[in-house]
């Protein structure tokens, strides 16, 4: 069971706020930062349930009680949001690789998949103060044992518990992910880019992007943009978006 005490103990000395239920941990983290702009970088909000969890493009993100990890880390950094998003996906992928036997990878830009199914979504949001980037809130949602029956999603979801030999306490998983995030925050951008790129399942696949652009995902650039070569040899660059692949 998650609780303020358990998390505080395992994450010490990191500032932690735990909610049995809240609208969205990203929203809570943004409120916390507004209250305390000098809060230690790495402070984390965790919730057992989110009633208005947000995904990319304002899509709904399901976090029913007792069945997922919903956490948001306040990072006082000048790193661009895309870079922080990469840190989130690489950190989660590394932790999952050490736990599951199935293939873990990243679907561009930052979904973490196990055996081709989405187990984790990342939503990094910039916090601005006087037109300056003051912090980035890195939101991470991991399905542990979510009941997806009757839920329509634009992807195939999976639950981490289906890939683990034995249940693992959520607090321990949170700790392992936060340790990886701390480590990657200290690394240069090119090392992070390489760790992200080598896990990308999207590269060298036939993909369909928005506006019906179809072609081969040939590379990603330094900003994380996906380069897609169409049948006529043109290269189109996508900085964000949804990708469909076989
Ligand atoms: C996506 O794949 O669309 C991103 C999903 C991000 C969900 C997480 S759960 C914790 C944090 N709080 C939110 O409201 N969203 C993120």
PDB file of C-alpha atoms and ligand atoms in Angstrom:
ATOM      1  CA  UNK A   1       0.000   0.000   0.000  1.00  0.00           C
ATOM      2  CA  UNK A   2       1.221   3.470  -0.831  1.00  0.00           C
ATOM      3  CA  UNK A   3       1.180   6.044   1.946  1.00  0.00           C
ATOM      4  CA  UNK A   4       2.863   9.330   2.800  1.00  0.00           C
ATOM      5  CA  UNK A   5       4.956   7.569   5.474  1.00  0.00           C
ATOM      6  CA  UNK A   6       6.129   4.681   3.256  1.00  0.00           C
ATOM      7  CA  UNK A   7       7.089   7.016   0.437  1.00  0.00           C
ATOM      8  CA  UNK A   8       8.808   9.503   2.732  1.00  0.00           C
ATOM      9  CA  UNK A   9      10.824   6.688   4.279  1.00  0.00           C
ATOM     10  CA  UNK A  10      11.911   5.094   0.995  1.00  0.00           C
ATOM     11  CA  UNK A  11      12.548   8.394  -0.828  1.00  0.00           C
ATOM     12  CA  UNK A  12      14.233  10.321   2.000  1.00  0.00           C
ATOM     13  CA  UNK A  13      15.382  13.170   1.850  1.00  0.00           C
ATOM     14  CA  UNK A  14      13.381  14.009  -1.270  1.00  0.00           C
ATOM     15  CA  UNK A  15      10.245  16.120  -0.623  1.00  0.00           C
ATOM     16  CA  UNK A  16       7.162  13.956  -1.278  1.00  0.00           C
ATOM     17  CA  UNK A  17       3.435  14.616  -1.398  1.00  0.00           C
ATOM     18  CA  UNK A  18       1.139  11.609  -1.487  1.00  0.00           C
ATOM     19  CA  UNK A  19      -2.567  11.731  -2.358  1.00  0.00           C
ATOM     20  CA  UNK A  20      -4.966   8.806  -2.034  1.00  0.00           C
ATOM     21  CA  UNK A  21      -6.924  10.595  -4.747  1.00  0.00           C
ATOM     22  CA  UNK A  22      -6.340  13.768  -6.736  1.00  0.00           C
ATOM     23  CA  UNK A  23      -7.241  15.227 -10.117  1.00  0.00           C
ATOM     24  CA  UNK A  24      -3.780  14.913 -11.691  1.00  0.00           C
ATOM     25  CA  UNK A  25      -0.322  14.621 -10.147  1.00  0.00           C
ATOM     26  CA  UNK A  26       1.001  17.002 -12.843  1.00  0.00           C
ATOM     27  CA  UNK A  27      -1.529  19.600 -11.724  1.00  0.00           C
ATOM     28  CA  UNK A  28      -0.662  18.977  -8.049  1.00  0.00           C
ATOM     29  CA  UNK A  29       3.057  19.332  -8.787  1.00  0.00           C
ATOM     30  CA  UNK A  30       2.464  22.619 -10.629  1.00  0.00           C
ATOM     31  CA  UNK A  31       0.430  23.925  -7.657  1.00  0.00           C
ATOM     32  CA  UNK A  32       3.169  22.845  -5.233  1.00  0.00           C
ATOM     33  CA  UNK A  33       5.838  24.605  -7.270  1.00  0.00           C
ATOM     34  CA  UNK A  34       3.701  27.781  -7.373  1.00  0.00           C
ATOM     35  CA  UNK A  35       3.483  27.657  -3.545  1.00  0.00           C
ATOM     36  CA  UNK A  36       7.181  26.883  -3.056  1.00  0.00           C
ATOM     37  CA  UNK A  37       9.282  27.984  -6.045  1.00  0.00           C
ATOM     38  CA  UNK A  38      12.499  27.195  -4.133  1.00  0.00           C
ATOM     39  CA  UNK A  39      11.507  23.583  -3.473  1.00  0.00           C
ATOM     40  CA  UNK A  40      14.314  21.043  -4.011  1.00  0.00           C
ATOM     41  CA  UNK A  41      14.530  19.798  -7.567  1.00  0.00           C
ATOM     42  CA  UNK A  42      13.358  16.174  -7.639  1.00  0.00           C
ATOM     43  CA  UNK A  43      10.402  16.758  -5.320  1.00  0.00           C
ATOM     44  CA  UNK A  44       7.705  14.269  -6.252  1.00  0.00           C
ATOM     45  CA  UNK A  45       3.931  13.982  -6.133  1.00  0.00           C
ATOM     46  CA  UNK A  46       2.441  10.478  -6.084  1.00  0.00           C
ATOM     47  CA  UNK A  47      -1.225   9.523  -6.212  1.00  0.00           C
ATOM     48  CA  UNK A  48      -3.006   6.225  -5.812  1.00  0.00           C
ATOM     49  CA  UNK A  49      -5.915   7.472  -7.930  1.00  0.00           C
ATOM     50  CA  UNK A  50      -6.235  10.277 -10.482  1.00  0.00           C
ATOM     51  CA  UNK A  51      -9.722  11.513 -11.278  1.00  0.00           C
ATOM     52  CA  UNK A  52      -8.589  13.696 -14.192  1.00  0.00           C
ATOM     53  CA  UNK A  53      -5.279  12.145 -15.269  1.00  0.00           C
ATOM     54  CA  UNK A  54      -4.022  13.770 -18.450  1.00  0.00           C
ATOM     55  CA  UNK A  55      -2.217  12.252 -21.386  1.00  0.00           C
ATOM     56  CA  UNK A  56      -0.672  13.898 -24.411  1.00  0.00           C
ATOM     57  CA  UNK A  57      -3.012  16.112 -26.432  1.00  0.00           C
ATOM     58  CA  UNK A  58      -5.301  16.403 -23.401  1.00  0.00           C
ATOM     59  CA  UNK A  59      -6.360  12.796 -23.712  1.00  0.00           C
ATOM     60  CA  UNK A  60      -7.687  11.098 -20.621  1.00  0.00           C
ATOM     61  CA  UNK A  61      -5.227   8.888 -18.686  1.00  0.00           C
ATOM     62  CA  UNK A  62      -6.768   6.189 -16.508  1.00  0.00           C
ATOM     63  CA  UNK A  63      -5.501   5.759 -12.951  1.00  0.00           C
ATOM     64  CA  UNK A  64      -8.037   3.749 -10.967  1.00  0.00           C
ATOM     65  CA  UNK A  65      -7.218   3.228  -7.257  1.00  0.00           C
ATOM     66  CA  UNK A  66      -4.625   0.589  -6.376  1.00  0.00           C
ATOM     67  CA  UNK A  67      -3.725  -0.271  -9.961  1.00  0.00           C
ATOM     68  CA  UNK A  68      -1.050   2.053 -11.296  1.00  0.00           C
ATOM     69  CA  UNK A  69       1.804   4.405 -10.643  1.00  0.00           C
ATOM     70  CA  UNK A  70       0.974   8.071 -11.139  1.00  0.00           C
ATOM     71  CA  UNK A  71       3.851  10.335 -10.246  1.00  0.00           C
ATOM     72  CA  UNK A  72       5.101  13.797 -11.189  1.00  0.00           C
ATOM     73  CA  UNK A  73       8.593  15.070 -10.500  1.00  0.00           C
ATOM     74  CA  UNK A  74       9.377  18.774 -10.209  1.00  0.00           C
ATOM     75  CA  UNK A  75      12.674  19.390 -11.986  1.00  0.00           C
ATOM     76  CA  UNK A  76      14.168  22.845 -11.639  1.00  0.00           C
ATOM     77  CA  UNK A  77      16.066  22.754 -14.882  1.00  0.00           C
ATOM     78  CA  UNK A  78      16.607  24.766 -18.034  1.00  0.00           C
ATOM     79  CA  UNK A  79      16.641  21.593 -20.125  1.00  0.00           C
ATOM     80  CA  UNK A  80      14.009  21.708 -22.868  1.00  0.00           C
ATOM     81  CA  UNK A  81      10.833  19.749 -22.214  1.00  0.00           C
ATOM     82  CA  UNK A  82      11.582  17.190 -24.973  1.00  0.00           C
ATOM     83  CA  UNK A  83      14.857  16.425 -23.251  1.00  0.00           C
ATOM     84  CA  UNK A  84      13.147  15.887 -19.886  1.00  0.00           C
ATOM     85  CA  UNK A  85      10.558  13.673 -21.577  1.00  0.00           C
ATOM     86  CA  UNK A  86      13.412  11.555 -22.929  1.00  0.00           C
ATOM     87  CA  UNK A  87      14.832  11.257 -19.403  1.00  0.00           C
ATOM     88  CA  UNK A  88      11.465   9.936 -18.228  1.00  0.00           C
ATOM     89  CA  UNK A  89      11.160   7.281 -20.908  1.00  0.00           C
ATOM     90  CA  UNK A  90      14.786   6.142 -20.669  1.00  0.00           C
ATOM     91  CA  UNK A  91      14.595   5.962 -16.845  1.00  0.00           C
ATOM     92  CA  UNK A  92      11.429   3.844 -16.941  1.00  0.00           C
ATOM     93  CA  UNK A  93      12.746   1.644 -19.762  1.00  0.00           C
ATOM     94  CA  UNK A  94      15.971   0.942 -17.855  1.00  0.00           C
ATOM     95  CA  UNK A  95      14.119  -0.029 -14.692  1.00  0.00           C
ATOM     96  CA  UNK A  96      11.677  -2.273 -16.576  1.00  0.00           C
ATOM     97  CA  UNK A  97      14.513  -3.928 -18.529  1.00  0.00           C
ATOM     98  CA  UNK A  98      15.998  -5.027 -15.217  1.00  0.00           C
ATOM     99  CA  UNK A  99      12.693  -6.579 -14.112  1.00  0.00           C
ATOM    100  CA  UNK A 100      10.923  -8.202 -17.037  1.00  0.00           C
ATOM    101  CA  UNK A 101      12.034 -10.838 -19.515  1.00  0.00           C
ATOM    102  CA  UNK A 102       9.896  -9.466 -22.388  1.00  0.00           C
ATOM    103  CA  UNK A 103      11.297  -6.895 -24.810  1.00  0.00           C
ATOM    104  CA  UNK A 104      11.132  -3.350 -23.475  1.00  0.00           C
ATOM    105  CA  UNK A 105      11.363  -0.475 -25.946  1.00  0.00           C
ATOM    106  CA  UNK A 106      10.305   3.089 -26.614  1.00  0.00           C
ATOM    107  CA  UNK A 107       7.749   4.036 -29.227  1.00  0.00           C
ATOM    108  CA  UNK A 108       8.502   7.496 -30.581  1.00  0.00           C
ATOM    109  CA  UNK A 109       8.367   9.884 -28.982  1.00  0.00           C
ATOM    110  CA  UNK A 110       8.191   8.502 -25.448  1.00  0.00           C
ATOM    111  CA  UNK A 111       5.768   5.655 -24.831  1.00  0.00           C
ATOM    112  CA  UNK A 112       7.378   2.731 -23.036  1.00  0.00           C
ATOM    113  CA  UNK A 113       6.242  -0.632 -24.400  1.00  0.00           C
ATOM    114  CA  UNK A 114       6.629  -4.217 -23.256  1.00  0.00           C
ATOM    115  CA  UNK A 115       6.287  -6.758 -26.064  1.00  0.00           C
ATOM    116  CA  UNK A 116       4.847  -4.008 -28.293  1.00  0.00           C
ATOM    117  CA  UNK A 117       2.112  -2.927 -25.843  1.00  0.00           C
ATOM    118  CA  UNK A 118       2.013   0.367 -23.959  1.00  0.00           C
ATOM    119  CA  UNK A 119       2.797   0.088 -20.255  1.00  0.00           C
ATOM    120  CA  UNK A 120       3.843   3.681 -19.580  1.00  0.00           C
ATOM    121  CA  UNK A 121       3.107   7.188 -20.816  1.00  0.00           C
ATOM    122  CA  UNK A 122       5.092  10.331 -20.111  1.00  0.00           C
ATOM    123  CA  UNK A 123       3.809  13.902 -19.972  1.00  0.00           C
ATOM    124  CA  UNK A 124       6.395  16.618 -19.314  1.00  0.00           C
ATOM    125  CA  UNK A 125       5.007  20.129 -18.882  1.00  0.00           C
ATOM    126  CA  UNK A 126       6.990  23.353 -18.721  1.00  0.00           C
ATOM    127  CA  UNK A 127       6.299  25.797 -15.891  1.00  0.00           C
ATOM    128  CA  UNK A 128       6.940  29.415 -16.848  1.00  0.00           C
ATOM    129  CA  UNK A 129       7.529  32.381 -14.553  1.00  0.00           C
ATOM    130  CA  UNK A 130       7.907  35.869 -16.023  1.00  0.00           C
ATOM    131  CA  UNK A 131       8.306  34.335 -19.473  1.00  0.00           C
ATOM    132  CA  UNK A 132      11.253  32.227 -18.271  1.00  0.00           C
ATOM    133  CA  UNK A 133      11.326  28.448 -17.971  1.00  0.00           C
ATOM    134  CA  UNK A 134      11.271  27.927 -14.182  1.00  0.00           C
ATOM    135  CA  UNK A 135      10.805  24.150 -13.987  1.00  0.00           C
ATOM    136  CA  UNK A 136       9.578  21.121 -15.840  1.00  0.00           C
ATOM    137  CA  UNK A 137       7.007  18.791 -14.298  1.00  0.00           C
ATOM    138  CA  UNK A 138       7.750  15.256 -15.464  1.00  0.00           C
ATOM    139  CA  UNK A 139       4.607  13.117 -15.216  1.00  0.00           C
ATOM    140  CA  UNK A 140       4.898   9.344 -15.449  1.00  0.00           C
ATOM    141  CA  UNK A 141       2.008   6.909 -15.568  1.00  0.00           C
ATOM    142  CA  UNK A 142       2.613   3.154 -15.384  1.00  0.00           C
ATOM    143  CA  UNK A 143      -0.121   0.538 -15.663  1.00  0.00           C
ATOM    144  CA  UNK A 144       0.354  -2.092 -12.970  1.00  0.00           C
ATOM    145  CA  UNK A 145      -2.987  -3.943 -12.949  1.00  0.00           C
ATOM    146  CA  UNK A 146      -5.471  -1.584 -14.594  1.00  0.00           C
ATOM    147  CA  UNK A 147      -8.731  -3.132 -15.786  1.00  0.00           C
ATOM    148  CA  UNK A 148      -8.959  -1.993 -19.406  1.00  0.00           C
ATOM    149  CA  UNK A 149     -12.083  -3.982 -20.243  1.00  0.00           C
ATOM    150  CA  UNK A 150     -14.593  -1.816 -22.097  1.00  0.00           C
ATOM    151  CA  UNK A 151     -12.054   1.003 -22.488  1.00  0.00           C
ATOM    152  CA  UNK A 152     -11.281   2.183 -26.028  1.00  0.00           C
ATOM    153  CA  UNK A 153      -7.731   3.365 -26.515  1.00  0.00           C
ATOM    154  CA  UNK A 154      -5.770   4.335 -29.623  1.00  0.00           C
ATOM    155  CA  UNK A 155      -3.129   1.722 -28.677  1.00  0.00           C
ATOM    156  CA  UNK A 156      -2.886  -1.715 -27.072  1.00  0.00           C
ATOM    157  CA  UNK A 157      -2.218  -1.353 -23.332  1.00  0.00           C
ATOM    158  CA  UNK A 158      -0.480  -3.787 -21.035  1.00  0.00           C
ATOM    159  CA  UNK A 159       0.020  -4.096 -17.293  1.00  0.00           C
ATOM    160  CA  UNK A 160       3.414  -4.465 -15.663  1.00  0.00           C
ATOM    161  CA  UNK A 161       2.100  -7.151 -13.291  1.00  0.00           C
ATOM    162  CA  UNK A 162       1.516  -9.416 -16.314  1.00  0.00           C
ATOM    163  CA  UNK A 163       5.261  -9.372 -17.013  1.00  0.00           C
ATOM    164  CA  UNK A 164       6.680  -9.683 -13.491  1.00  0.00           C
ATOM    165  CA  UNK A 165       7.499 -13.053 -11.912  1.00  0.00           C
ATOM    166  CA  UNK A 166       6.300 -11.707  -8.547  1.00  0.00           C
ATOM    167  CA  UNK A 167       4.528  -8.514  -7.442  1.00  0.00           C
ATOM    168  CA  UNK A 168       6.818  -5.587  -6.668  1.00  0.00           C
ATOM    169  CA  UNK A 169       5.820  -2.839  -4.225  1.00  0.00           C
ATOM    170  CA  UNK A 170       5.025   0.388  -6.093  1.00  0.00           C
ATOM    171  CA  UNK A 171       7.139   2.435  -3.675  1.00  0.00           C
ATOM    172  CA  UNK A 172      10.223   0.426  -4.690  1.00  0.00           C
ATOM    173  CA  UNK A 173       9.515   0.958  -8.378  1.00  0.00           C
ATOM    174  CA  UNK A 174       9.068   4.679  -7.785  1.00  0.00           C
ATOM    175  CA  UNK A 175      12.391   4.810  -5.949  1.00  0.00           C
ATOM    176  CA  UNK A 176      14.205   2.962  -8.756  1.00  0.00           C
ATOM    177  CA  UNK A 177      12.764   5.293 -11.413  1.00  0.00           C
ATOM    178  CA  UNK A 178      13.610   8.427  -9.424  1.00  0.00           C
ATOM    179  CA  UNK A 179      17.203   7.215  -8.948  1.00  0.00           C
ATOM    180  CA  UNK A 180      17.512   6.802 -12.725  1.00  0.00           C
ATOM    181  CA  UNK A 181      16.021  10.250 -13.329  1.00  0.00           C
ATOM    182  CA  UNK A 182      18.550  11.790 -10.910  1.00  0.00           C
ATOM    183  CA  UNK A 183      21.357  10.003 -12.748  1.00  0.00           C
ATOM    184  CA  UNK A 184      20.202  11.113 -16.223  1.00  0.00           C
ATOM    185  CA  UNK A 185      19.748  14.719 -15.068  1.00  0.00           C
ATOM    186  CA  UNK A 186      23.530  14.745 -14.542  1.00  0.00           C
ATOM    187  CA  UNK A 187      24.394  13.341 -17.961  1.00  0.00           C
ATOM    188  CA  UNK A 188      25.143  15.298 -21.134  1.00  0.00           C
ATOM    189  CA  UNK A 189      22.378  15.587 -23.732  1.00  0.00           C
ATOM    190  CA  UNK A 190      24.203  13.425 -26.319  1.00  0.00           C
ATOM    191  CA  UNK A 191      24.534  10.443 -23.929  1.00  0.00           C
ATOM    192  CA  UNK A 192      20.825  10.703 -23.135  1.00  0.00           C
ATOM    193  CA  UNK A 193      19.959  10.972 -26.815  1.00  0.00           C
ATOM    194  CA  UNK A 194      21.924   7.808 -27.565  1.00  0.00           C
ATOM    195  CA  UNK A 195      20.273   5.861 -24.707  1.00  0.00           C
ATOM    196  CA  UNK A 196      16.866   6.962 -26.031  1.00  0.00           C
ATOM    197  CA  UNK A 197      17.618   6.335 -29.691  1.00  0.00           C
ATOM    198  CA  UNK A 198      18.995   2.834 -29.146  1.00  0.00           C
ATOM    199  CA  UNK A 199      15.669   1.843 -27.502  1.00  0.00           C
ATOM    200  CA  UNK A 200      13.436   3.362 -30.181  1.00  0.00           C
ATOM    201  CA  UNK A 201      11.263   0.672 -31.751  1.00  0.00           C
ATOM    202  CA  UNK A 202      10.025   3.122 -34.373  1.00  0.00           C
ATOM    203  CA  UNK A 203      13.283   3.454 -36.295  1.00  0.00           C
ATOM    204  CA  UNK A 204      13.505   1.651 -39.647  1.00  0.00           C
ATOM    205  CA  UNK A 205       9.765   0.907 -39.583  1.00  0.00           C
ATOM    206  CA  UNK A 206       7.107   1.924 -42.106  1.00  0.00           C
ATOM    207  CA  UNK A 207       5.068   4.560 -40.287  1.00  0.00           C
ATOM    208  CA  UNK A 208       1.997   6.677 -40.858  1.00  0.00           C
ATOM    209  CA  UNK A 209       2.015  10.151 -39.374  1.00  0.00           C
ATOM    210  CA  UNK A 210      -0.641  12.852 -39.224  1.00  0.00           C
ATOM    211  CA  UNK A 211      -1.662  14.452 -42.535  1.00  0.00           C
ATOM    212  CA  UNK A 212      -1.405  10.909 -43.948  1.00  0.00           C
ATOM    213  CA  UNK A 213       2.367  11.069 -44.376  1.00  0.00           C
ATOM    214  CA  UNK A 214       3.622   7.518 -44.846  1.00  0.00           C
ATOM    215  CA  UNK A 215       7.172   6.344 -45.180  1.00  0.00           C
ATOM    216  CA  UNK A 216      10.181   4.874 -43.402  1.00  0.00           C
ATOM    217  CA  UNK A 217      11.266   6.333 -40.059  1.00  0.00           C
ATOM    218  CA  UNK A 218      14.919   6.717 -40.964  1.00  0.00           C
ATOM    219  CA  UNK A 219      16.335   8.682 -38.045  1.00  0.00           C
ATOM    220  CA  UNK A 220      15.791  11.045 -35.117  1.00  0.00           C
ATOM    221  CA  UNK A 221      17.655  14.335 -34.830  1.00  0.00           C
ATOM    222  CA  UNK A 222      19.215  16.030 -31.805  1.00  0.00           C
ATOM    223  CA  UNK A 223      15.889  17.615 -30.827  1.00  0.00           C
ATOM    224  CA  UNK A 224      14.201  14.222 -30.856  1.00  0.00           C
ATOM    225  CA  UNK A 225      12.315  14.941 -34.088  1.00  0.00           C
ATOM    226  CA  UNK A 226      11.434  11.912 -36.232  1.00  0.00           C
ATOM    227  CA  UNK A 227      12.653  11.964 -39.825  1.00  0.00           C
ATOM    228  CA  UNK A 228      10.371  10.122 -42.212  1.00  0.00           C
ATOM    229  CA  UNK A 229      11.383   9.362 -45.797  1.00  0.00           C
ATOM    230  CA  UNK A 230       8.393   9.137 -48.115  1.00  0.00           C
ATOM    231  CA  UNK A 231       8.177   6.992 -51.265  1.00  0.00           C
ATOM    232  CA  UNK A 232       9.217   9.962 -53.447  1.00  0.00           C
ATOM    233  CA  UNK A 233      12.445  10.301 -51.423  1.00  0.00           C
ATOM    234  CA  UNK A 234      11.395  13.461 -49.551  1.00  0.00           C
ATOM    235  CA  UNK A 235      12.322  13.672 -45.862  1.00  0.00           C
ATOM    236  CA  UNK A 236       9.648  15.056 -43.537  1.00  0.00           C
ATOM    237  CA  UNK A 237      10.496  16.126 -39.969  1.00  0.00           C
ATOM    238  CA  UNK A 238       8.060  15.639 -37.056  1.00  0.00           C
ATOM    239  CA  UNK A 239       8.844  17.232 -33.721  1.00  0.00           C
ATOM    240  CA  UNK A 240       5.699  15.846 -32.083  1.00  0.00           C
ATOM    241  CA  UNK A 241       2.726  13.741 -33.018  1.00  0.00           C
ATOM    242  CA  UNK A 242       1.282  10.274 -33.065  1.00  0.00           C
ATOM    243  CA  UNK A 243       2.938   7.557 -35.040  1.00  0.00           C
ATOM    244  CA  UNK A 244       1.229   4.455 -36.353  1.00  0.00           C
ATOM    245  CA  UNK A 245       3.388   1.495 -37.154  1.00  0.00           C
ATOM    246  CA  UNK A 246       2.720  -2.145 -37.913  1.00  0.00           C
TER     247      UNK A 246
HETATM  248  C1  LIG B   1       0.503   9.787 -22.621  1.00  0.00           C
HETATM  249  O1  LIG B   1       0.983   8.724 -22.969  1.00  0.00           O
HETATM  250  O2  LIG B   1      -0.409  10.332 -23.266  1.00  0.00           O
HETATM  251  C2  LIG B   1       1.045  10.457 -21.379  1.00  0.00           C
HETATM  252  C3  LIG B   1       0.394   9.945 -20.131  1.00  0.00           C
HETATM  253  C4  LIG B   1       0.959  10.584 -18.868  1.00  0.00           C
HETATM  254  C5  LIG B   1       0.191  10.164 -17.640  1.00  0.00           C
HETATM  255  C6  LIG B   1       0.847  10.626 -16.378  1.00  0.00           C
HETATM  256  S1  LIG B   1       0.147   9.864 -14.940  1.00  0.00           S
HETATM  257  C7  LIG B   1       1.018  10.983 -13.912  1.00  0.00           C
HETATM  258  C8  LIG B   1       0.925  12.330 -14.573  1.00  0.00           C
HETATM  259  N1  LIG B   1      -0.307  13.004 -14.214  1.00  0.00           N
HETATM  260  C9  LIG B   1      -1.088  13.190 -15.279  1.00  0.00           C
HETATM  261  O3  LIG B   1      -2.214  13.749 -15.250  1.00  0.00           O
HETATM  262  N2  LIG B   1      -0.515  12.698 -16.375  1.00  0.00           N
HETATM  263  C10 LIG B   1       0.784  12.124 -16.089  1.00  0.00           C
END
